[in-house]
Coordinates of C-alpha atoms in Angstrom, one line a residue:
X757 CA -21.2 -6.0 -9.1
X758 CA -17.9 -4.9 -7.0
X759 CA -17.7 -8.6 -5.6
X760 CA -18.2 -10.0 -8.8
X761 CA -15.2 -7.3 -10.1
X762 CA -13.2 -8.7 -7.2
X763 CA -13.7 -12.2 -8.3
X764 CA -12.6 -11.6 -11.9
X765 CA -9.5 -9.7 -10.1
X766 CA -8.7 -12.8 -7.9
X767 CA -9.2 -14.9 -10.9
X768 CA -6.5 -12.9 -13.0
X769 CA -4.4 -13.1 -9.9
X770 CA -4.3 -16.7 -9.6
X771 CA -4.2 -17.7 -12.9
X772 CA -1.7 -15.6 -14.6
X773 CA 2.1 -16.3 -13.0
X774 CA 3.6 -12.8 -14.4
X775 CA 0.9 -10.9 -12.1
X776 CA 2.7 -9.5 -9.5
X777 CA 0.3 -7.7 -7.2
X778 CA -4.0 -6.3 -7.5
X779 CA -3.1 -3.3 -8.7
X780 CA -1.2 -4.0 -11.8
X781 CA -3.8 -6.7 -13.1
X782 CA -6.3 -3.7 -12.3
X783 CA -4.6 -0.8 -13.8
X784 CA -2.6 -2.6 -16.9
X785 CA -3.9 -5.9 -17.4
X786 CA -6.5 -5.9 -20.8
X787 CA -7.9 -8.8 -20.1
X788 CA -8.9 -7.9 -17.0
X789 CA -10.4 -4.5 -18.1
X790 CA -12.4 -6.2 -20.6
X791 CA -14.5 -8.1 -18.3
X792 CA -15.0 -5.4 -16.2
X793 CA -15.6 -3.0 -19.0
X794 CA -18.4 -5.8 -20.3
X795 CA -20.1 -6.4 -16.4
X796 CA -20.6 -2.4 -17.2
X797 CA -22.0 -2.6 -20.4
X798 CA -24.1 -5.5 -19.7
X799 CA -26.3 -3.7 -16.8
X800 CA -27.0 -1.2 -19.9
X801 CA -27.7 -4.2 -21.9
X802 CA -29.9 -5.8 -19.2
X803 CA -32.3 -2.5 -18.3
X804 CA -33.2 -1.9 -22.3
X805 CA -30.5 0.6 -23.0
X806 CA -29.0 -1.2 -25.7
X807 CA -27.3 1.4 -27.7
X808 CA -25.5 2.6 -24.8
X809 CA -23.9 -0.9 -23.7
X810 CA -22.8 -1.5 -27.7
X811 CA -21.3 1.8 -27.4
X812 CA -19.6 1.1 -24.4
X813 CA -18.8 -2.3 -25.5
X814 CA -17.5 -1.4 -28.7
X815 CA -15.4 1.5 -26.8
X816 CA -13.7 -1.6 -24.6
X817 CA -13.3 -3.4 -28.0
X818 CA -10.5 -0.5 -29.5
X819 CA -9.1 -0.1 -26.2
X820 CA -8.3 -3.8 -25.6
X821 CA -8.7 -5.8 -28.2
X822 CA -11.2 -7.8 -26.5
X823 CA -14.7 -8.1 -28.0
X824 CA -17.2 -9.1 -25.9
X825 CA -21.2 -8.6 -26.4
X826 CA -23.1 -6.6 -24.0
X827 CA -25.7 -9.3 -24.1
X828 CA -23.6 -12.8 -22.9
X829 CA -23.8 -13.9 -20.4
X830 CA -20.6 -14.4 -17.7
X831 CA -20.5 -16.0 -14.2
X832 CA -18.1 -14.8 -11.5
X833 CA -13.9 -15.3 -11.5
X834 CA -13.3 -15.3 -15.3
X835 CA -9.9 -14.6 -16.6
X836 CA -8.9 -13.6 -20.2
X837 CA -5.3 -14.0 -20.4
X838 CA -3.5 -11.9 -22.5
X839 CA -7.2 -10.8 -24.3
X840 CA -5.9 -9.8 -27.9
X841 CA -8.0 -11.1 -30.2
X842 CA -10.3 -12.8 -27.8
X843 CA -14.2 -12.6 -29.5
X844 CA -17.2 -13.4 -27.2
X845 CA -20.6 -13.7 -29.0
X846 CA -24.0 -12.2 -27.7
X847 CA -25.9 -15.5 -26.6
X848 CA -22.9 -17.0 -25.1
X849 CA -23.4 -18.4 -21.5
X850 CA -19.7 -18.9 -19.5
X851 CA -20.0 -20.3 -15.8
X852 CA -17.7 -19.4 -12.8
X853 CA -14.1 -19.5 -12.7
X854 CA -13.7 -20.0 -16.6
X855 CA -10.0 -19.3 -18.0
X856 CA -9.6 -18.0 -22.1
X857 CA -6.6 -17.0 -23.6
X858 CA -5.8 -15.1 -26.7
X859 CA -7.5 -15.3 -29.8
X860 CA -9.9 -17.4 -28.7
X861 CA -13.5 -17.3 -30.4
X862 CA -16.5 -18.0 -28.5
X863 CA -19.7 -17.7 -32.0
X864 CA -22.2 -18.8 -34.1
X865 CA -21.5 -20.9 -37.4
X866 CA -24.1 -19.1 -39.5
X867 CA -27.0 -16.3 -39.0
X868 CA -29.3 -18.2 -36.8
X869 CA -32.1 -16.7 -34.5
X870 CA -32.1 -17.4 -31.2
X871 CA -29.5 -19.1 -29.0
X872 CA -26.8 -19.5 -31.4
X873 CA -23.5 -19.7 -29.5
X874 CA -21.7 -22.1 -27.4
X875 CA -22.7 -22.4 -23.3
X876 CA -19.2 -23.0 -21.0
X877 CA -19.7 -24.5 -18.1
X878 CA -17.4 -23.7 -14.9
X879 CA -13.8 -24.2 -14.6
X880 CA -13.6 -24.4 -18.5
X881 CA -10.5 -23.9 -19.7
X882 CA -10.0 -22.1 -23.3
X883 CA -6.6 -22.2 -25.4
X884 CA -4.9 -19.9 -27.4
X885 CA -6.1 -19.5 -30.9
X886 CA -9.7 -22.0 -29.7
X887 CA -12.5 -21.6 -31.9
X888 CA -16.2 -22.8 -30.1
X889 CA -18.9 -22.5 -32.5
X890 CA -22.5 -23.3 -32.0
X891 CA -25.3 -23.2 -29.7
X892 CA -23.7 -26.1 -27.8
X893 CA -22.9 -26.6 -24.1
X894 CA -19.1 -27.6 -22.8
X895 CA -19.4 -29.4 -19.8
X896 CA -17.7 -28.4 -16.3
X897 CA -13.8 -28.9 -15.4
X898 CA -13.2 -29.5 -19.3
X899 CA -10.7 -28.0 -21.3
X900 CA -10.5 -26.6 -25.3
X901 CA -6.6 -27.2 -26.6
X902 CA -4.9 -24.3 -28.4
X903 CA -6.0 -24.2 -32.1
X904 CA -9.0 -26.8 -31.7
X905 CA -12.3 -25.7 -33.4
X906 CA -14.8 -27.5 -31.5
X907 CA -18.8 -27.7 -33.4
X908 CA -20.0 -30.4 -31.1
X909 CA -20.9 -30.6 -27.5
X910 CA -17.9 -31.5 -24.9
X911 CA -19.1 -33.7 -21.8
X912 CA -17.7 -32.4 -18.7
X913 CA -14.0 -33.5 -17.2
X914 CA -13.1 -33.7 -20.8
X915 CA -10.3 -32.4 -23.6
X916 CA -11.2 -31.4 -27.3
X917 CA -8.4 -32.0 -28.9
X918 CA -7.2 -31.0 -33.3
X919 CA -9.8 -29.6 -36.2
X920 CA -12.5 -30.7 -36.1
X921 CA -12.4 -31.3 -32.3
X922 CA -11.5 -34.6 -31.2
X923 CA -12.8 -35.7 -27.3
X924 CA -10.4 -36.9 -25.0
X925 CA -11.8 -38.3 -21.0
X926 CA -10.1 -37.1 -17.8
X927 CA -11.3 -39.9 -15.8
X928 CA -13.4 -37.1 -14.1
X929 CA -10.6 -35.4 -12.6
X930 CA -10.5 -31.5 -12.4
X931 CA -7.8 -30.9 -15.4
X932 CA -5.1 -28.2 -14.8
X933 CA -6.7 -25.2 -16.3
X934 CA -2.7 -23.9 -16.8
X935 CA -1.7 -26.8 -19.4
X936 CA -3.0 -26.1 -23.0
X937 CA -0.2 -28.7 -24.4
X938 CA -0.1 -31.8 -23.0
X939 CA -3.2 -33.7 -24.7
X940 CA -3.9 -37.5 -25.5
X941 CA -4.1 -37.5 -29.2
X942 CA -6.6 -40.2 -29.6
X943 CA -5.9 -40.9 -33.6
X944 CA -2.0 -40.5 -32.5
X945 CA -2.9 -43.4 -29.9
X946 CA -4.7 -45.8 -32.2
X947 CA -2.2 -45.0 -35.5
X948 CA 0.2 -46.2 -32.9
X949 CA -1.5 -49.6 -31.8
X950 CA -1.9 -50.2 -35.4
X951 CA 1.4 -49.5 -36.6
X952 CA 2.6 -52.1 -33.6
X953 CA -0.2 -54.5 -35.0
X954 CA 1.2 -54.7 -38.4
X955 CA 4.7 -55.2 -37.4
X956 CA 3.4 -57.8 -35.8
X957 CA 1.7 -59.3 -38.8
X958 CA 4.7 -58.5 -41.2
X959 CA 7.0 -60.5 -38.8
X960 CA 4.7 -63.1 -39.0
X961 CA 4.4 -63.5 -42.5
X962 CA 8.1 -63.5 -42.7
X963 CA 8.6 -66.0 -40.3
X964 CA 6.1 -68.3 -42.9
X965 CA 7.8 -67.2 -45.8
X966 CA 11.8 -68.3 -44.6
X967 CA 10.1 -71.3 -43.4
X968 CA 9.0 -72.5 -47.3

């Protein structure tokens, strides 16, 4: 568990360019006490003493405004910048060295039994204000954009894009997990191709029309 806490503390490190030193992020960062405050709760969660984690994770909840359920599941390195608001649903699965930022929801879409939230694979990348809802997996190296509420299954090295979420290729390059701006719009492209196809056209059909 301490390497694991050490990971999540290197993660925070890396990722968040006002974090000056290990001991701040430890002592004052709320995104970083969160996770470690869940990797607690969940060993509770894990060995059948399930009123004890809810308590402790409910206890992390007021203190940080980060809600994360006892019973997801959460690989090594993950950073939750800023953390207010940030909701993290009992049968989610994240991978390793997974970024979210504030406000982001990670749930269900109704009362289903079973697996019912979203699976991140690792290096995922979650914006500000992101809403992933369903039992669905997002694939490795791909990122969610700020405000996009994706209820469909990303492939990996990709960008979800707008409401509902729209996907976007990377060519299979590992995306800068920083950037949650600068997207291909994929209906901005094609409005754009159009909107150069029927200027085309119109010119056309006035070149016809002085020629009468």
């Amino acid at each position: 568990m301490f390497k694991t806490w050490r990971a999540d503390l290197n993660a925070a490190l890396e990722r968040d360019p006002a974090a000056r030193n290990a001991l701040e992020v430890f002592f004052l960062y709320s995104g970083y006490k969160a996770v470690r405050k869940y990797r607690r709760a969940n060993w509770f969660y894990r060995h059948h003493m399930k009123f004890i984690a809810r308590y402790l994770s409910q206890r992390a909840r007021h203190r940080t405004g980060v809600e994360i359920h006892p019973g997801a599941t959460i690989g090594k390195g993950l950073a939750i910048d800023h953390g207010m608001g940030v909701v993290i649903g009992e049968t989610t699965i994240i991978g390793d060295n997974c970024l979210i930022y504030q406000n982001a929801t990670l749930g269900g879409t109704g009362k289903e039994s079973g697996k019912r939230h979203p699976t991140l694979g690792n290096n995922v990348m979650v914006g500000a204000g992101a809403k992933v809802l369903g039992p669905f997996k997002v694939g490795d190296n791909s990122r969610i954009a700020a405000g996009a509420v994706v209820l469909s299954e990303i492939p990996p090295n990709s960008t979800a894009v707008g409401v509902p979420a729209r996907v976007v290729r990377v060519n299979g390059i590992r995306p800068d997990l920083l950037d949650q701006i600068h997207y291909s719009d994929p209906v901005a492209q094609e409005l754009c191709r159009m909107h150069a196809e029927i200027a085309e056209l119109r010119k056309e059909v006035e070149k016809k029309h002085d020629s009468l």
